[in-house]
């Protein structure tokens, strides 16, 4: 394109046409033509096609500052001013030319080509984005870190601050710590080196959910764990996928919907009011009106139970908090996946595979809290890890799961772990 421009300019000079250089993509004119074609008020014939739009040769074309739709040669032809002598250099990026006033996207930021005192420059917004090329290359060049990073399309062009709200959703723990009673098993049993609820109870572990752009991890992690535990505790009789939308839409008091929730509040809702199944109230990744009465049995809600004996909504017992690595392992082995709250920084969004530990790379200014489902553990070359289900769909990480270092409270993963028993219909309770 640069060559075409030069050619044009040379041609104008040689042939002696009255043409000037107005911008990288503009044909040299003339536009307004002769002085008597200029108008003193806005008339249709006073416009000329330019690029995909029109420019004007009337005295109104530059009345309002910032809305200059005059033809490039308006001043020269209509006002008799001399043509611009200095050529304005367009902005450039990746081999492309940009006119002043035009913009381009740069990750989650927008860059505008601005013209000041005849000089163009880029002016870009400075937000931290979720995806950071530097994090990707540094993580992938650091084999001792133990995990690899990836440029996920679902995060591209998104701001980090939005990711921390809408891809997570656990409000800062405060009263939770006191409201969920501690449980201590202290069982000295031979713990297996590896345990995975998905192979221990095939078909009972509910699929990875995609929470979308909705900070509903508090609802999603809870409903998946309760689903898994209904199936496990009933030996598959009450295998049910429970609906996180029940919590999102109905557990609204003290919660912030897609902007986050308190997990203690959600567990208390699940205990007192109960959930319904996903087919009855599918997940919509947005705050909708609660279609149910606050109290009532399952039939009142219009939902069909999986076993005829069930009348109540799907409820849980009192939630408890596990604080020790062995206790967490014991509980998973006995009853199924548990909920954990971890701290998420920018690098975590890029996780592709391996054993995650927070790296030194990327943004350390912003963080968020994330509720996830821990389904098991293992060891790789002496490196201990938890196996955890995320809620960013099956395309993310290791088929929707990630592994994270175990035994060192990595990213706070062992700091707040919640277990609960599902209220399985008596006749089907596993002995
Ligand atoms: C319109 O153009 C004339 C001639 O260049 C200039 O003096 C005047 O300031 C312009 N008006 C506005 C509003 O830009
Ligand atoms: C990530 O992928 C997008 C396309 O989806 C691309 O435009 C962008 O340059 C990539 N970023 C990095 C850091 O690789
Ligand atoms: C675990 O990590 C979290 C978050 O980093 C921290 O707040 C907590 O105090 C840690 N707990 C222990 C027992 O070290």
XYZ file of C-alpha atoms and ligand atoms in Angstrom:
473
model
C 0.000 0.000 0.000
C 2.873 2.355 0.790
C 4.053 1.974 -2.791
C 0.664 2.890 -4.226
C 0.663 6.031 -2.151
C 4.103 7.071 -3.232
C 3.164 6.421 -6.819
C 0.088 8.610 -6.463
C 2.040 11.441 -4.932
C 4.696 11.236 -7.626
C 2.000 11.204 -10.318
C 0.321 14.260 -8.863
C 3.600 16.097 -8.877
C 4.535 15.120 -12.397
C 1.204 15.706 -14.078
C 0.676 18.895 -12.105
C -2.738 17.854 -10.868
C -4.061 19.777 -7.950
C -3.905 16.930 -5.541
C -2.537 16.596 -2.095
C -1.859 13.742 0.252
C -4.670 13.542 2.771
C -4.158 10.173 4.361
C -2.936 6.703 3.596
C -6.131 5.366 2.078
C -7.609 8.444 0.474
C -7.580 9.009 -3.258
C -6.000 12.399 -3.983
C -9.122 14.195 -5.113
C -10.177 16.721 -6.098
C -13.322 16.486 -3.982
C -14.843 19.906 -3.703
C -13.656 20.673 -7.247
C -14.035 24.394 -7.948
C -14.911 27.189 -5.618
C -18.429 27.652 -7.070
C -19.258 24.081 -6.108
C -18.867 24.939 -2.429
C -22.064 25.705 -0.511
C -22.885 27.927 2.382
C -25.533 25.626 3.839
C -25.956 21.883 3.887
C -27.230 20.571 0.560
C -27.108 17.073 -0.775
C -25.179 17.926 -3.912
C -22.493 19.422 -1.728
C -21.291 16.014 -0.670
C -18.786 13.768 -2.405
C -18.156 10.067 -1.945
C -15.066 9.279 0.044
C -14.074 5.767 1.085
C -17.414 4.242 2.178
C -19.043 7.489 3.212
C -19.573 11.106 2.188
C -17.587 14.256 2.787
C -18.976 17.777 2.544
C -17.962 21.009 0.902
C -20.240 23.332 2.832
C -19.672 25.829 5.557
C -21.240 23.493 8.127
C -18.789 20.698 7.719
C -16.518 21.772 10.545
C -18.927 23.700 12.720
C -18.723 21.372 15.636
C -15.337 20.478 16.936
C -14.578 16.808 16.725
C -17.141 16.219 13.951
C -15.142 17.296 10.993
C -16.745 15.791 7.907
C -15.259 18.256 5.474
C -13.754 16.921 2.280
C -9.970 16.783 2.464
C -9.583 19.703 0.062
C -12.373 21.807 1.630
C -10.083 24.397 3.161
C -7.940 24.625 0.080
C -10.806 24.892 -2.444
C -13.671 26.515 -0.552
C -11.798 28.745 1.850
C -8.892 29.419 -0.472
C -6.338 28.376 2.088
C -3.126 26.814 0.890
C -2.946 23.021 0.870
C -1.272 21.281 3.752
C 2.401 21.317 3.081
C 3.469 18.756 5.615
C 2.449 15.180 4.994
C 0.858 13.525 7.958
C 2.380 10.162 8.631
C -0.327 7.593 9.349
C -0.079 5.334 12.387
C 1.342 1.919 11.667
C 0.917 -1.470 13.279
C 1.897 -4.923 12.050
C 2.439 -3.692 8.519
C -0.888 -1.868 8.360
C -1.576 1.848 8.133
C -4.229 3.587 10.215
C -5.803 7.014 9.724
C -5.930 9.404 12.647
C -9.152 8.686 14.537
C -9.202 5.008 13.638
C -8.507 2.331 16.212
C -7.470 -1.269 16.599
C -7.905 -3.893 19.317
C -4.890 -5.012 21.276
C -5.959 -7.905 23.486
C -8.514 -6.447 25.894
C -7.317 -2.906 25.146
C -8.203 -0.441 22.390
C -5.556 1.670 20.679
C -6.499 4.843 18.848
C -4.397 6.631 16.270
C -4.362 10.230 17.487
C -3.137 13.300 15.644
C -1.557 16.034 17.703
C 0.274 19.031 16.235
C 0.576 17.241 12.928
C 2.124 14.151 14.489
C 0.320 10.835 14.837
C 0.818 8.372 17.655
C -0.954 5.408 19.220
C -2.887 5.958 22.398
C -3.861 2.666 24.076
C -5.972 1.883 27.122
C -3.884 0.168 29.793
C -6.076 -2.534 31.319
C -4.566 -5.834 32.476
C -5.934 -8.596 30.237
C -6.539 -12.215 31.233
C -4.296 -13.548 28.475
C -0.726 -12.353 28.651
C 1.781 -13.531 26.040
C 4.599 -13.019 28.510
C 3.004 -15.374 31.049
C 2.536 -18.008 28.347
C 6.112 -17.902 27.118
C 7.697 -17.653 30.583
C 5.660 -20.493 32.060
C 6.371 -22.689 29.048
C 10.099 -21.948 29.241
C 10.288 -22.852 32.912
C 10.223 -26.666 33.039
C 10.747 -26.739 36.806
C 7.372 -25.057 37.291
C 5.601 -28.313 36.432
C 2.738 -27.023 34.303
C 2.187 -25.535 30.876
C 0.270 -22.469 29.768
C -2.047 -21.904 26.848
C -3.715 -19.016 25.021
C -7.409 -19.824 25.505
C -9.752 -18.281 22.923
C -12.502 -18.008 25.532
C -10.362 -15.499 27.475
C -8.875 -13.587 24.576
C -9.782 -9.889 24.561
C -11.133 -10.075 28.146
C -10.013 -7.909 31.019
C -8.411 -9.583 34.019
C -10.701 -7.741 36.424
C -13.724 -9.116 34.536
C -12.246 -12.620 34.605
C -11.826 -12.409 38.368
C -15.487 -11.492 38.763
C -17.214 -13.534 36.070
C -15.060 -16.680 35.834
C -14.812 -17.108 39.616
C -17.502 -15.911 42.010
C -16.604 -16.751 45.584
C -16.926 -13.737 47.823
C -14.114 -13.246 50.302
C -14.440 -15.690 53.171
C -15.172 -14.085 56.474
C -18.054 -15.388 58.521
C -17.858 -18.721 56.638
C -14.965 -19.815 58.814
C -17.044 -19.705 61.965
C -20.304 -20.874 60.446
C -18.973 -24.163 59.125
C -17.984 -26.484 61.940
C -14.592 -28.181 61.766
C -14.410 -31.943 61.295
C -11.430 -33.984 62.476
C -11.157 -37.631 61.471
C -7.486 -38.156 62.280
C -7.654 -41.654 60.769
C -4.304 -43.370 60.573
C -5.065 -45.689 57.692
C -2.868 -46.604 54.747
C -3.869 -43.943 52.219
C -3.498 -44.999 48.579
C -0.892 -43.102 46.542
C -3.570 -42.248 44.014
C -7.308 -41.912 44.219
C -9.723 -40.614 41.606
C -13.464 -40.476 42.323
C -14.087 -40.812 38.584
C -12.554 -44.294 38.496
C -13.678 -45.305 41.992
C -17.316 -44.503 41.148
C -17.561 -44.614 37.358
C -20.702 -42.859 36.053
C -21.485 -41.236 39.397
C -19.300 -38.157 38.961
C -21.186 -35.375 37.218
C -19.661 -33.704 34.147
C -17.587 -30.533 34.148
C -19.828 -27.478 33.941
C -19.124 -24.292 32.022
C -20.221 -21.437 34.252
C -19.951 -19.026 31.298
C -19.357 -15.343 32.052
C -21.164 -15.534 35.344
C -19.478 -15.548 38.762
C -21.458 -18.587 39.872
C -18.656 -20.964 40.935
C -20.188 -21.002 44.433
C -23.426 -22.450 42.995
C -21.796 -24.715 40.400
C -19.233 -26.350 42.696
C -21.856 -26.954 45.363
C -24.428 -28.498 43.018
C -21.879 -30.794 41.337
C -20.579 -32.073 44.678
C -24.078 -32.671 45.999
C -25.007 -34.463 42.730
C -21.951 -36.727 43.000
C -22.710 -37.487 46.607
C -26.355 -38.330 45.951
C -25.213 -40.892 43.371
C -22.417 -42.299 45.572
C -24.428 -42.474 48.801
C -27.365 -44.152 47.043
C -25.231 -46.587 45.027
C -26.494 -44.938 41.874
C -30.213 -45.124 42.692
C -30.468 -41.356 43.098
C -28.078 -40.426 40.337
C -29.137 -36.903 39.566
C -27.573 -33.785 38.062
C -28.575 -30.904 40.301
C -29.152 -27.418 39.029
C -26.781 -24.599 40.029
C -29.443 -22.257 38.674
C -31.581 -23.095 41.732
C -28.965 -21.397 43.900
C -28.188 -18.617 41.444
C -31.843 -17.609 41.041
C -33.364 -18.569 44.396
C -30.568 -18.198 46.955
C -30.442 -14.445 46.410
C -30.539 -13.059 49.928
C -27.045 -11.887 50.842
C -25.714 -13.180 47.526
C -24.720 -11.303 44.406
C -25.782 -13.687 41.641
C -23.308 -13.617 38.747
C -21.126 -11.236 40.740
C -20.471 -13.846 43.392
C -21.831 -15.633 46.420
C -20.928 -16.679 49.950
C -20.520 -20.427 50.172
C -21.786 -20.761 53.744
C -25.002 -19.032 52.723
C -25.353 -21.410 49.740
C -24.787 -24.513 51.898
C -27.393 -23.333 54.374
C -29.831 -22.812 51.501
C -29.097 -26.333 50.206
C -29.664 -27.723 53.692
C -32.906 -25.893 54.451
C -34.558 -25.448 51.047
C -32.875 -27.966 48.793
C -32.091 -28.047 45.090
C -33.932 -29.355 42.048
C -32.467 -31.201 39.083
C -30.844 -29.648 36.058
C -33.448 -30.931 33.584
C -36.129 -29.197 35.638
C -34.331 -25.866 35.934
C -31.421 -25.716 33.472
C -28.389 -23.529 34.060
C -28.586 -20.210 32.191
C -25.420 -18.441 33.379
C -27.447 -15.414 34.371
C -29.569 -14.244 37.243
C -33.176 -15.105 36.429
C -36.333 -14.979 38.506
C -36.789 -17.899 40.898
C -39.695 -19.945 39.528
C -40.349 -21.853 42.780
C -41.995 -21.118 46.064
C -39.344 -20.718 48.754
C -40.541 -23.847 50.546
C -42.276 -26.918 49.261
C -41.628 -30.396 48.041
C -40.244 -31.489 44.720
C -43.620 -32.101 43.097
C -44.694 -28.499 43.885
C -41.829 -27.322 41.745
C -43.037 -29.390 38.799
C -39.889 -31.531 38.816
C -39.930 -35.302 38.387
C -37.963 -37.311 40.987
C -35.641 -40.111 39.851
C -37.041 -42.473 42.500
C -40.769 -42.643 43.274
C -40.214 -42.421 47.032
C -38.646 -38.969 46.811
C -40.966 -36.103 47.605
C -38.562 -33.580 49.081
C -36.192 -31.352 47.154
C -32.557 -32.488 47.122
C -31.160 -31.385 50.456
C -27.938 -31.845 52.396
C -26.918 -32.221 56.020
C -24.891 -29.645 57.938
C -21.698 -28.735 56.047
C -18.362 -29.212 57.784
C -14.895 -27.878 57.227
C -11.841 -30.094 56.683
C -8.506 -28.559 57.539
C -5.932 -31.334 57.180
C -4.616 -33.043 54.064
C -5.342 -36.558 55.426
C -8.838 -35.586 56.567
C -9.615 -34.240 53.099
C -8.371 -37.506 51.573
C -10.350 -39.597 54.020
C -13.543 -37.721 53.315
C -13.208 -37.985 49.520
C -12.525 -41.733 49.802
C -15.536 -42.241 52.052
C -18.162 -39.987 50.500
C -16.974 -38.396 47.275
C -15.754 -35.023 45.972
C -15.424 -32.029 48.294
C -15.526 -28.281 47.729
C -12.390 -26.175 48.081
C -11.823 -22.436 47.820
C -8.585 -21.344 46.185
C -6.987 -17.996 45.450
C -6.652 -17.272 41.745
C -4.121 -14.941 40.146
C -3.665 -14.200 36.454
C -1.378 -17.112 35.602
C -3.969 -19.722 36.626
C -6.298 -18.784 33.740
C -3.579 -19.990 31.320
C -3.242 -23.488 32.854
C -3.143 -26.178 30.197
C -1.760 -29.284 31.929
C 0.634 -30.455 34.624
C 0.735 -29.739 38.350
C -0.177 -26.142 39.047
C 1.724 -23.959 41.491
C 1.480 -20.227 41.367
C 4.316 -18.800 39.267
C 6.221 -15.547 39.634
C 4.879 -14.442 36.240
C 2.145 -12.045 35.313
C -0.040 -9.770 37.348
C 0.157 -10.011 41.156
C -1.988 -7.007 41.873
C -5.394 -8.605 41.291
C -6.712 -11.859 42.732
C -10.007 -13.596 43.303
C -11.461 -16.563 45.185
C -12.618 -19.643 43.351
C -14.733 -22.572 44.562
C -13.845 -25.844 42.912
C -14.530 -29.571 43.252
C -11.702 -31.799 44.475
C -12.187 -35.344 43.174
C -8.969 -37.080 44.147
C -5.208 -37.010 44.438
C -2.038 -38.570 43.095
C 1.702 -38.359 42.836
C 3.984 -37.828 39.845
C 7.735 -38.287 40.285
C 7.316 -37.700 44.001
C 5.289 -34.557 43.374
C 1.971 -34.781 45.228
C -1.164 -33.246 43.730
C -4.915 -32.876 44.035
C -7.181 -33.643 41.079
C -9.693 -30.830 40.790
C -12.656 -30.106 38.547
C -12.914 -26.521 37.354
C -16.097 -24.980 35.928
C -14.753 -23.469 32.723
C -15.976 -26.214 30.405
C -14.224 -29.389 29.220
C -11.977 -27.515 26.740
C -9.998 -25.896 29.543
C -7.066 -27.621 31.293
C -6.986 -31.413 31.420
C -10.496 -32.036 30.018
C -11.928 -29.417 32.345
C -9.829 -30.577 35.317
C -6.531 -29.387 36.724
C -3.956 -30.805 39.083
C -2.517 -28.641 41.837
C 0.305 -29.231 44.325
C -0.875 -31.053 47.458
C 0.318 -30.758 51.063
C 1.566 -27.164 50.957
C -1.705 -25.245 50.911
C -0.878 -24.195 47.342
C -2.993 -21.150 46.390
C -4.905 -21.749 49.623
C -6.461 -24.949 48.213
C -6.271 -26.687 51.608
C -7.358 -23.647 53.567
C -11.094 -23.969 53.180
C -12.446 -27.369 52.223
C -16.124 -28.181 52.732
C -17.805 -31.565 53.036
C -21.443 -32.448 53.441
C -23.692 -35.487 53.299
C -26.574 -35.610 50.855
C -30.059 -36.443 52.171
C -30.480 -39.664 50.212
C -33.939 -41.245 50.241
C -33.894 -43.697 53.159
C -34.645 -46.843 51.143
C -31.610 -46.284 48.916
C -29.039 -45.240 51.491
C -25.734 -47.062 50.928
C -24.890 -49.270 53.886
C -13.227 25.418 10.610
O -12.161 25.633 9.690
C -11.567 26.938 9.772
C -10.548 27.022 8.701
O -9.537 26.072 8.871
C -10.951 27.137 11.143
O -10.417 28.413 11.267
C -12.029 26.925 12.200
O -11.449 26.979 13.465
C -12.707 25.582 12.006
N -13.817 25.468 12.940
C -13.873 24.424 13.825
C -15.056 24.446 14.729
O -13.046 23.504 13.873
C -3.934 -15.474 21.488
O -4.829 -15.868 20.469
C -5.416 -14.799 19.749
C -6.389 -15.385 18.756
O -7.339 -16.169 19.391
C -4.341 -13.971 19.073
O -4.926 -12.906 18.384
C -3.370 -13.479 20.118
O -2.321 -12.753 19.509
C -2.816 -14.618 20.928
N -2.039 -14.068 22.025
C -0.890 -14.557 22.397
C -0.223 -13.867 23.509
O -0.380 -15.525 21.878
C -3.396 -21.260 53.245
O -3.356 -20.280 52.226
C -4.274 -19.213 52.421
C -4.271 -18.346 51.184
O -3.020 -18.230 50.619
C -3.937 -18.459 53.686
O -4.846 -17.401 53.878
C -3.989 -19.417 54.855
O -3.605 -18.769 56.020
C -3.123 -20.644 54.600
N -3.392 -21.604 55.639
C -2.443 -22.206 56.315
C -2.858 -23.190 57.345
O -1.257 -21.968 56.116
